[in-house]
Coordinates of C-alpha atoms in Angstrom, one line a residue:
Chain A
M1 CA 121.9 6.2 259.1
K2 CA 119.8 3.3 257.0
R3 CA 120.4 5.2 254.1
N4 CA 120.6 1.9 252.1
W5 CA 118.1 -0.1 252.9
Q6 CA 116.0 0.3 250.1
T7 CA 119.4 -0.3 248.0
Y8 CA 120.1 -3.6 249.1
L9 CA 116.2 -4.2 249.5
G10 CA 116.4 -2.9 245.2
L11 CA 118.7 -5.6 244.5
I12 CA 117.7 -8.8 246.3
L13 CA 113.7 -8.4 244.8
L14 CA 115.7 -7.8 241.4
G15 CA 118.2 -10.3 242.3
T16 CA 115.1 -12.6 242.6
M17 CA 113.2 -11.3 239.8
V18 CA 116.9 -12.4 237.1
A19 CA 117.5 -15.4 238.9
V20 CA 114.0 -16.2 238.4
A21 CA 114.5 -15.0 234.1
L22 CA 118.1 -16.8 234.0
L23 CA 117.4 -19.8 235.8
G24 CA 113.3 -20.3 236.0
P25 CA 112.9 -22.2 232.2
A26 CA 116.3 -24.5 233.9
L27 CA 114.0 -26.1 236.9
Y28 CA 110.6 -25.7 235.6
R29 CA 111.0 -27.4 232.2
V30 CA 107.2 -27.0 231.8
S31 CA 106.3 -25.5 227.5
P32 CA 105.0 -22.0 228.1
F33 CA 103.8 -22.8 224.4
D34 CA 101.7 -26.8 224.9
Q35 CA 97.9 -26.0 224.5
D36 CA 95.3 -27.8 225.5
L37 CA 91.8 -26.3 225.8
L38 CA 90.3 -29.2 227.7
R39 CA 91.6 -27.0 230.5
A40 CA 91.5 -23.6 229.7
L41 CA 90.8 -20.9 232.5
E42 CA 91.7 -23.3 235.6
G43 CA 92.6 -22.2 239.0
P44 CA 96.3 -23.4 240.4
S45 CA 95.8 -27.0 240.5
Q46 CA 99.0 -29.8 240.8
A47 CA 99.4 -30.3 237.6
H48 CA 99.2 -26.1 237.4
P49 CA 100.3 -24.3 240.3
M50 CA 99.8 -21.5 239.2
G51 CA 97.0 -22.6 236.8
T52 CA 95.9 -21.8 233.2
D53 CA 95.6 -19.5 230.0
E54 CA 92.4 -19.2 228.4
L55 CA 94.3 -21.6 225.7
G56 CA 95.7 -24.2 228.2
R57 CA 99.0 -23.8 228.6
D58 CA 100.6 -23.4 231.9
L59 CA 100.6 -19.9 233.6
L60 CA 103.8 -20.0 235.8
S61 CA 106.3 -21.1 232.5
R62 CA 104.6 -18.3 230.6
I63 CA 105.5 -15.8 233.7
I64 CA 109.0 -17.6 233.9
H65 CA 109.8 -16.9 230.7
G66 CA 107.2 -13.9 229.6
L67 CA 109.2 -12.1 232.4
G68 CA 112.5 -13.0 230.9
T69 CA 110.7 -10.8 227.7
T70 CA 110.3 -7.9 229.8
L71 CA 113.3 -7.3 231.7
L72 CA 115.8 -8.7 228.6
I73 CA 113.4 -5.6 226.4
S74 CA 113.7 -3.0 228.8
V75 CA 117.8 -3.7 230.3
S76 CA 119.1 -3.7 226.5
G77 CA 116.2 -1.1 225.6
V78 CA 118.0 1.4 228.2
L79 CA 121.3 0.6 227.8
L80 CA 121.4 1.1 224.2
G81 CA 120.0 4.6 224.9
A82 CA 122.3 5.2 228.1
S83 CA 125.1 4.4 225.5
V84 CA 124.3 6.5 223.2
G85 CA 122.7 9.6 225.2
T86 CA 125.7 10.1 226.9
V87 CA 128.0 10.2 223.7
L88 CA 125.5 12.9 222.7
G89 CA 125.3 14.3 225.1
L90 CA 128.9 14.8 226.2
T91 CA 130.4 15.4 222.9
A92 CA 127.6 18.3 222.7
G93 CA 129.2 19.5 226.5
Y94 CA 132.2 20.1 225.0
F95 CA 132.9 20.4 221.9
G96 CA 130.3 23.2 222.3
G97 CA 129.5 24.7 219.0
W98 CA 126.9 23.9 215.6
W99 CA 126.9 20.0 217.3
D100 CA 126.1 21.9 219.9
H101 CA 123.3 23.1 218.5
L102 CA 122.4 20.8 217.1
A103 CA 122.3 17.7 219.7
T104 CA 120.3 20.0 222.0
S105 CA 117.6 21.3 219.6
C106 CA 117.0 17.6 218.6
T107 CA 117.3 16.5 222.1
E108 CA 114.6 19.7 222.5
V109 CA 112.3 18.0 220.1
L110 CA 112.2 14.5 221.0
L111 CA 111.6 16.1 225.4
A112 CA 108.5 18.1 224.0
I113 CA 106.8 14.9 222.6
P114 CA 105.4 13.8 226.4
G115 CA 108.0 10.4 226.8
F116 CA 105.2 6.9 226.4
L117 CA 103.9 9.0 223.5
L118 CA 107.5 9.0 221.5
A119 CA 107.5 5.2 222.3
L120 CA 104.3 4.6 221.1
V121 CA 105.3 6.1 217.2
I122 CA 107.8 4.6 217.5
A123 CA 106.8 1.3 218.1
V124 CA 103.9 1.9 215.8
I125 CA 106.5 2.6 213.0
L126 CA 108.7 -0.2 213.7
K127 CA 106.6 -3.9 213.2
S128 CA 105.6 -5.0 216.7
S129 CA 108.8 -7.4 218.0
Q130 CA 110.5 -7.9 221.0
L131 CA 113.4 -6.2 219.1
N132 CA 111.7 -3.7 217.9
L133 CA 110.2 -2.1 220.7
S134 CA 113.4 -2.9 222.5
I135 CA 114.5 0.3 219.8
A136 CA 110.9 2.0 221.2
V137 CA 112.5 1.6 224.6
A138 CA 115.6 3.1 223.9
I139 CA 115.3 6.2 221.8
F140 CA 112.3 6.8 224.5
T141 CA 115.8 6.9 227.6
L142 CA 117.7 8.8 225.0
P143 CA 116.8 12.5 225.3
S144 CA 116.6 12.9 228.6
F145 CA 120.7 11.1 229.5
A146 CA 121.2 13.3 226.3
R147 CA 120.1 16.3 228.6
L148 CA 122.1 15.3 231.3
M149 CA 125.5 14.6 230.4
R150 CA 126.0 17.2 228.8
A151 CA 125.0 19.5 231.1
K152 CA 127.3 17.1 233.7
A153 CA 129.9 17.3 231.2
L154 CA 130.1 21.6 230.8
E155 CA 130.0 21.4 234.7
L156 CA 133.6 19.0 234.4
R157 CA 135.6 21.0 231.3
E158 CA 136.2 24.1 233.1
R159 CA 137.3 21.6 236.2
D160 CA 141.6 21.8 236.3
Y161 CA 142.6 18.8 235.8
I162 CA 140.1 18.4 232.3
L163 CA 141.6 22.1 231.7
A164 CA 145.9 20.6 232.4
A165 CA 145.1 17.9 230.0
G166 CA 144.2 19.8 227.5
A167 CA 147.0 22.1 228.5
L168 CA 149.0 18.4 227.9
G169 CA 148.1 18.7 224.7
A170 CA 145.9 16.1 225.4
K171 CA 143.2 15.1 222.1
G172 CA 139.7 16.2 222.9
R173 CA 138.6 12.4 222.5
Q174 CA 140.9 10.8 224.5
I175 CA 139.5 13.1 227.3
L176 CA 136.2 12.1 226.9
R177 CA 137.4 9.3 226.8
W178 CA 139.4 9.0 229.8
H179 CA 138.8 12.4 231.7
L180 CA 134.2 13.2 231.1
L181 CA 132.9 9.4 231.0
P182 CA 134.8 7.7 234.3
N183 CA 133.4 11.4 236.2
S184 CA 129.9 11.5 235.1
M185 CA 129.2 7.0 235.7
P186 CA 128.6 7.6 239.3
L187 CA 125.6 10.2 237.7
L188 CA 125.3 7.6 235.0
Y189 CA 124.7 4.6 237.0
T190 CA 121.8 6.2 239.7
L191 CA 120.3 7.5 235.8
I192 CA 119.8 4.3 235.1
A193 CA 118.9 2.9 237.9
Q194 CA 116.4 4.7 237.3
R195 CA 115.5 5.6 233.8
L196 CA 114.6 1.2 234.5
S197 CA 111.5 1.6 235.8
S198 CA 109.9 3.8 233.4
A199 CA 111.6 1.4 230.8
L200 CA 109.8 -1.5 231.9
L201 CA 107.3 0.9 233.0
T202 CA 106.9 2.0 229.1
A203 CA 107.8 -0.9 227.5
S204 CA 105.1 -3.2 229.5
G205 CA 102.6 -1.0 228.6
L206 CA 103.1 -0.7 224.9
S207 CA 103.5 -3.8 224.5
F208 CA 99.8 -4.3 226.9
L209 CA 98.1 -2.0 223.6
G210 CA 99.4 -4.7 221.6
L211 CA 102.2 -3.0 220.3
G212 CA 104.6 -5.6 221.4
P213 CA 105.9 -9.0 220.5
Q214 CA 103.1 -10.8 219.1
P215 CA 101.9 -14.1 220.3
P216 CA 102.9 -16.7 221.2
I217 CA 105.9 -15.6 222.6
P218 CA 105.0 -14.7 226.1
E219 CA 105.9 -11.5 227.9
L220 CA 104.4 -9.6 231.5
G221 CA 102.1 -6.1 229.3
S222 CA 100.4 -8.4 226.4
M223 CA 99.7 -11.7 229.0
L224 CA 97.9 -8.5 231.0
N225 CA 96.9 -8.0 227.8
T226 CA 94.7 -10.7 226.6
G227 CA 93.8 -12.1 230.0
R228 CA 91.6 -8.6 230.8
E229 CA 89.3 -10.1 228.0
Y230 CA 88.6 -13.2 231.0
L231 CA 88.6 -11.1 234.2
W232 CA 85.2 -12.2 235.0
V233 CA 86.4 -16.3 234.7
A234 CA 89.9 -15.8 235.3
P235 CA 91.5 -12.9 237.3
H236 CA 94.1 -14.3 237.7
L237 CA 95.2 -14.8 234.2
C238 CA 95.2 -10.8 234.8
T239 CA 97.0 -10.5 238.1
L240 CA 99.3 -13.1 239.0
P241 CA 101.7 -11.5 235.6
G242 CA 101.0 -7.9 236.6
M243 CA 102.0 -8.8 239.9
V244 CA 105.6 -10.1 239.0
I245 CA 105.6 -6.6 236.9
T246 CA 105.0 -4.2 240.1
L247 CA 107.5 -6.4 242.2
C248 CA 110.8 -5.7 239.2
I249 CA 109.4 -2.0 238.9
M250 CA 109.7 -2.3 242.4
G251 CA 113.3 -2.9 242.4
F252 CA 114.1 -1.1 240.3
N253 CA 112.7 1.8 242.0
L254 CA 113.8 1.5 244.9
L255 CA 117.9 1.2 243.3
G256 CA 117.7 3.9 241.9
N257 CA 116.1 5.8 245.3
G258 CA 119.1 4.3 247.3
L259 CA 122.1 5.0 245.2
Q260 CA 120.5 8.6 244.5
H261 CA 119.7 8.8 248.5
S262 CA 124.0 7.6 248.5
S263 CA 124.7 9.6 245.7
S264 CA 123.8 13.2 246.8
N265 CA 124.9 12.2 251.2
G266 CA 128.7 12.2 249.2
N267 CA 128.3 8.6 249.1
Chain B
M1 CA 108.7 40.9 231.7
F2 CA 106.2 41.1 228.4
S3 CA 109.5 40.7 226.0
Y4 CA 110.1 38.1 228.5
L5 CA 106.7 37.1 227.0
L6 CA 106.9 37.9 223.6
R7 CA 109.9 35.8 222.8
R8 CA 108.9 32.7 225.5
I9 CA 106.1 32.6 222.7
A10 CA 108.6 33.4 220.0
Q11 CA 111.0 29.8 220.8
T12 CA 107.7 27.2 221.0
I13 CA 107.3 27.9 216.9
P14 CA 110.4 26.5 216.2
V15 CA 110.0 23.8 218.7
L16 CA 106.8 23.5 216.4
L17 CA 108.0 23.9 213.8
G18 CA 110.1 20.5 213.9
L19 CA 107.9 18.3 215.8
S20 CA 105.8 18.2 212.8
L21 CA 108.5 17.3 211.0
L22 CA 109.5 14.5 212.6
I23 CA 106.7 13.3 213.4
F24 CA 105.8 14.0 209.4
L25 CA 109.1 12.3 209.1
L26 CA 108.8 9.5 211.5
L27 CA 105.2 8.5 210.1
R28 CA 105.7 8.4 206.4
A29 CA 109.0 8.1 205.3
L30 CA 108.9 4.4 206.5
P31 CA 110.0 1.5 204.4
G32 CA 107.7 0.0 202.7
D33 CA 104.1 1.8 201.3
P34 CA 101.3 3.2 203.6
A35 CA 98.7 2.9 201.0
L36 CA 99.1 -1.5 200.8
L37 CA 100.3 -1.3 205.1
Y38 CA 96.5 0.4 205.4
S39 CA 95.0 -1.4 203.1
G40 CA 96.8 -4.7 204.8
F41 CA 97.7 -6.1 201.1
E42 CA 94.6 -7.4 200.4
A43 CA 93.6 -5.0 197.6
T44 CA 93.9 -5.1 194.0
A45 CA 96.1 -2.4 191.9
E46 CA 93.7 -0.5 190.9
E47 CA 92.2 -0.1 194.7
L48 CA 96.1 1.0 195.4
A49 CA 97.0 3.7 193.1
D50 CA 92.8 5.6 194.0
L51 CA 94.6 5.1 197.7
R52 CA 97.9 7.3 197.4
E53 CA 96.0 9.6 195.3
R54 CA 93.4 9.0 197.9
M55 CA 96.2 9.4 200.8
G56 CA 98.6 11.9 198.6
V57 CA 101.5 9.7 199.3
N58 CA 102.3 9.1 195.0
K59 CA 103.9 13.0 195.7
P60 CA 107.7 14.0 196.6
L61 CA 107.9 13.5 200.2
F62 CA 109.1 18.2 200.7
S63 CA 105.6 18.7 198.8
Q64 CA 103.2 16.3 201.0
Y65 CA 104.8 17.8 203.8
L66 CA 104.1 21.3 202.5
S67 CA 100.3 19.4 201.7
F68 CA 100.3 18.2 205.7
I69 CA 102.0 22.0 207.6
G70 CA 100.3 24.5 205.5
P71 CA 95.9 23.3 205.8
A72 CA 97.2 21.7 209.1
L73 CA 98.8 25.7 210.2
R74 CA 94.7 27.0 210.2
G75 CA 93.4 24.2 211.8
D76 CA 92.9 21.6 208.6
L77 CA 94.4 18.2 210.3
G78 CA 93.2 15.8 207.0
T79 CA 90.2 13.7 207.0
S80 CA 90.6 9.8 208.5
L81 CA 91.0 7.2 206.4
R82 CA 88.5 4.2 208.3
S83 CA 86.0 7.4 209.5
G84 CA 86.3 9.7 206.3
R85 CA 85.1 13.1 209.0
P86 CA 87.8 15.7 210.0
V87 CA 91.3 14.7 212.0
L88 CA 90.2 17.3 213.9
T89 CA 86.1 17.0 214.2
E90 CA 87.0 13.2 215.9
L91 CA 89.7 15.0 218.1
K92 CA 87.3 18.0 219.3
M93 CA 84.6 15.7 219.9
R94 CA 86.6 13.2 222.8
L95 CA 89.3 15.9 223.7
P96 CA 86.8 16.9 226.4
V97 CA 86.8 13.2 227.9
T98 CA 90.9 13.2 228.2
A99 CA 90.3 16.8 229.5
E100 CA 88.0 16.1 231.7
L101 CA 90.7 12.8 232.9
A102 CA 93.7 14.4 233.2
G103 CA 92.2 17.1 234.5
L104 CA 90.3 16.3 237.8
S105 CA 93.5 13.7 238.0
L106 CA 96.0 16.3 238.1
L107 CA 94.2 17.9 240.6
S108 CA 93.9 15.1 243.1
A109 CA 97.2 14.3 242.6
C110 CA 98.2 17.9 243.9
F111 CA 95.2 17.3 246.4
L112 CA 96.9 13.8 248.1
G113 CA 99.9 14.2 247.5
I114 CA 101.0 17.4 248.7
G115 CA 98.6 17.0 251.8
L116 CA 100.1 14.1 252.8
G117 CA 103.5 15.5 252.2
I118 CA 102.9 18.2 254.4
S119 CA 101.4 16.5 257.3
A120 CA 104.2 13.0 256.9
A121 CA 106.6 16.7 257.3
I122 CA 105.0 17.6 260.5
K123 CA 103.9 14.4 262.1
P124 CA 107.0 12.1 261.2
K125 CA 105.1 9.0 262.1
L126 CA 103.3 9.2 259.2
I127 CA 106.5 10.2 257.5
T128 CA 107.3 5.7 257.3
P129 CA 104.1 4.1 256.5
L130 CA 103.2 7.0 253.9
Y131 CA 106.5 6.5 252.6
L132 CA 105.8 2.6 251.7
L133 CA 102.6 3.8 250.7
S134 CA 104.4 6.0 247.7
I135 CA 106.8 2.6 246.7
L136 CA 104.2 0.6 245.6
G137 CA 102.0 3.4 244.5
L138 CA 105.4 4.4 241.9
S139 CA 105.6 0.2 241.4
M140 CA 101.7 -0.4 240.0
P141 CA 101.9 0.0 236.4
I142 CA 98.6 2.1 235.7
Y143 CA 96.3 -0.3 233.7
W144 CA 97.4 -3.4 236.3
L145 CA 96.1 -1.0 239.1
G146 CA 93.3 0.0 236.7
L147 CA 92.0 -3.8 236.3
L148 CA 92.6 -4.8 240.3
L149 CA 90.4 -2.0 241.2
I150 CA 88.5 -3.3 238.6
L151 CA 88.0 -6.6 240.1
F152 CA 87.6 -4.9 243.4
F153 CA 84.9 -2.4 243.4
S154 CA 82.9 -3.4 239.8
I155 CA 83.4 -7.0 239.8
R156 CA 83.3 -8.5 243.9
L157 CA 81.7 -5.2 245.0
G158 CA 79.3 -4.5 242.2
W159 CA 79.4 -0.9 243.7
L160 CA 81.0 1.7 240.6
P161 CA 80.6 1.2 236.8
P162 CA 83.6 -1.5 235.5
A163 CA 84.6 0.4 231.4
G164 CA 82.7 2.7 228.8
G165 CA 80.1 3.3 232.3
M166 CA 78.3 6.8 232.0
G167 CA 78.3 9.5 234.2
K168 CA 80.7 11.6 236.1
S169 CA 81.0 7.4 239.2
S170 CA 82.6 6.4 235.9
L171 CA 85.4 8.5 236.5
I172 CA 86.4 7.7 240.1
L173 CA 87.4 4.5 238.4
P174 CA 89.8 5.9 236.2
V175 CA 91.4 9.2 238.2
V176 CA 92.3 7.5 241.6
T177 CA 94.4 4.8 239.0
L178 CA 95.8 7.5 236.2
M179 CA 96.7 10.1 240.1
S180 CA 98.5 7.4 241.9
S181 CA 101.4 7.5 240.6
T182 CA 101.5 11.3 240.3
A183 CA 100.5 11.3 243.9
A184 CA 102.8 9.0 245.9
S185 CA 106.4 11.5 243.4
L186 CA 104.1 14.3 244.2
F187 CA 103.7 12.8 248.7
R188 CA 108.0 12.5 248.5
L189 CA 109.1 15.8 246.5
T190 CA 106.9 18.0 249.0
L191 CA 107.8 15.7 252.1
S192 CA 111.4 16.5 251.7
E193 CA 111.1 20.1 250.7
Y194 CA 108.6 20.5 253.8
Q195 CA 111.2 19.2 255.6
E196 CA 113.7 21.4 253.8
V197 CA 111.9 24.7 254.8
T198 CA 110.6 23.9 258.1
A199 CA 114.2 23.6 259.4
Q200 CA 114.6 27.1 258.4
E201 CA 115.3 30.1 260.8
Y202 CA 112.3 32.2 259.3
M203 CA 109.5 29.2 260.3
R204 CA 111.4 29.2 263.8
V205 CA 110.6 33.7 263.5
A206 CA 107.2 33.2 262.9
K207 CA 106.6 31.0 265.1
A208 CA 107.9 32.6 267.6
K209 CA 105.8 35.5 267.1
G210 CA 102.4 34.1 267.6
I211 CA 100.9 33.0 264.2
S212 CA 98.5 30.6 263.9
S213 CA 99.5 27.4 263.2
L214 CA 97.6 27.7 259.4
R215 CA 99.1 30.6 258.7
L216 CA 102.6 29.5 259.0
H217 CA 102.2 26.3 257.6
Y218 CA 100.6 28.7 254.5
K219 CA 101.7 31.7 253.9
H220 CA 105.9 30.4 255.3
G221 CA 106.1 27.3 254.9
L222 CA 103.6 25.6 251.7
R223 CA 104.7 29.2 250.1
N224 CA 108.5 28.2 250.1
T225 CA 108.0 25.3 248.6
L226 CA 106.0 26.0 246.3
I227 CA 108.6 27.1 243.0
P228 CA 109.8 23.4 243.1
L229 CA 106.6 21.8 243.2
V230 CA 105.2 23.8 239.8
T231 CA 108.4 22.4 238.2
F232 CA 107.3 18.7 239.4
I233 CA 104.2 19.5 238.3
E234 CA 105.4 20.8 234.7
L235 CA 107.1 17.7 233.5
E236 CA 104.5 15.5 234.3
F237 CA 102.2 16.3 232.2
G238 CA 103.4 14.8 229.4
N239 CA 103.2 11.1 231.9
L240 CA 99.9 12.3 232.5
L241 CA 99.8 12.4 229.0
G242 CA 101.3 9.4 228.6
G243 CA 99.1 7.1 231.4
A244 CA 95.7 8.7 229.8
V245 CA 95.8 6.2 227.1
L246 CA 96.6 3.3 228.8
T247 CA 93.5 4.1 231.1
E248 CA 91.6 5.5 228.7
S249 CA 92.2 1.6 226.8
V250 CA 91.5 -0.3 230.3
F251 CA 88.8 1.5 231.8
A252 CA 87.6 2.5 227.1
L253 CA 86.8 6.1 227.6
N254 CA 86.4 7.9 224.5
G255 CA 89.0 10.0 225.1
I256 CA 91.8 10.5 222.4
G257 CA 94.1 7.8 223.9
R258 CA 92.0 5.2 223.5
Y259 CA 90.7 6.9 220.0
L260 CA 94.9 7.0 219.3
V261 CA 95.6 3.4 220.0
T262 CA 92.2 2.5 218.2
S263 CA 93.6 4.0 214.8
V264 CA 96.5 2.8 215.4
V265 CA 96.2 -0.5 215.2
Q266 CA 93.7 -0.2 211.9
R267 CA 96.6 2.0 210.2
D268 CA 95.2 5.7 210.3
Y269 CA 97.6 8.0 209.3
P270 CA 96.0 11.0 208.9
V271 CA 94.8 10.6 212.2
I272 CA 98.6 9.3 214.3
Q273 CA 99.8 12.2 212.6
G274 CA 96.7 14.9 213.6
A275 CA 97.2 12.9 217.8
V276 CA 100.1 13.1 218.2
M277 CA 99.9 16.9 217.4
L278 CA 97.2 18.1 219.2
I279 CA 99.1 16.4 222.5
C280 CA 102.6 17.6 221.7
S281 CA 101.1 21.5 221.0
I282 CA 99.0 20.9 224.3
F283 CA 102.4 19.7 226.1
I284 CA 104.4 22.7 224.6
F285 CA 101.6 25.3 225.9
I286 CA 101.1 24.1 229.6
H287 CA 104.6 24.8 229.5
L288 CA 103.8 28.2 228.3
V289 CA 101.4 29.3 230.6
M290 CA 104.1 26.9 233.7
D291 CA 106.6 30.2 233.1
L292 CA 103.4 32.0 234.0
I293 CA 102.5 30.9 237.1
Y294 CA 106.0 31.2 238.0
L295 CA 106.1 35.1 237.7
A296 CA 102.6 34.3 238.9
I297 CA 104.0 32.9 242.9
D298 CA 107.9 33.9 242.6
P299 CA 107.9 37.6 242.8
R300 CA 111.5 37.9 242.6
L301 CA 111.6 36.0 238.6
R302 CA 108.7 39.0 237.8
R303 CA 112.2 42.2 238.1
R304 CA 113.2 40.4 235.0

């Protein structure tokens, strides 16, 4: 059964993207900020392999730098949201009581807001910037982790080895750290891979609406936003950055699918 | 069953109240002066004082919340700072556009996703190409797909209006844009659920009994996959409502989503608050309706 082709393909795709984002700026030494208004909106040429944008800046260089920004925002956002959500969910599920009630009702209120809208509201409140967009993504990610990790903790805490650890005198904190957390890791990895694609969709969507890093910082979503005004004369300003976003999301999707598939098949 | 329904309705009240408090606190208790942010740092001291009075932000936070939630319960969401008209009127005007967009998208996603899912489950040859297509559908961001469609069908071919057009044909591209990811995930879910169902004994028994293939797939196949599908659709509503915001922006449709985005840019707080509250209430209401649909499609649940 070739059940893992999705994982491999996803990893290859993402590896390429990360390599481009990390090594690209060192290998392709054209500034993403240098303007040349006389050569604005040009198609691909020797000097500019992907053409130029509305201010005559090199599009390839902007895509390479923008890819780094986009990936950084979504990955850091998901990791932040996942860690807070996991701590919240595991403690709520394991300790129960008033803390569980509080955490569960907070999660429920957050889940009552459609995810994209929640991120939008957070992005409105905080000023538009790279860091604040990651925070918006983190809050968007948090409730789903909190809910699923709580369910996992409820399932695990009745297991014999957890009960045994408690009977041997382990404190709640130790049980959480050494028993609950390691045993939730497979679920956590799968969830992170799955949430990364929606985080990237949300982050680039918000910056498409103008709520992300402000110009001149290159970011793929905001490049599409400015590019769409030139859709008639220079469609490459939209098509190329959009394709890069799609490839990233596809990588995350494939990875998430593959991981879920292998974990549901009992590894 | 009736008491279940009442309990279910009662459960939504604290969630709605918590939600209003959360949105209120998020939007009002920000660092910085809302009046200053709204005026764009260009107003004089008197204008600012006047604006604070008008926005009601010079009162204590709790009485601000009361003066928001009291009228809101009676359906008054305040007035827009920009247009000076009641927020509810503005929202009512735009709700049909969003409802039509989201409704048509959901409907076509259901037909396409479930239809293709069942066809693939019956004809395994279709699985690979459709599966690859679904990966593409799930990976294309709404705004990129929308722009590509405009580029191809409006600019290159000139078949359909690009954006902001009138008439039904201007809805085709937005609906295709918004439904694609929902259709793709529905396809996957239907495929896996249906493969499970067709492996069941009762399907073979029904077939051996000699009923028509249509009846077999409708009564025995589809009916038994409905619960997970409905659960999925319920969860997908949130994505559709969020996606509508982006779709309306791309296609310049005058719905609630685009109104929300322009209000965000203009820092029109009463509108942001009202629009978010309205969308969330719709979302919660849909969850409630979905619970009733469960009862309708699964007779076993009615006995509770």
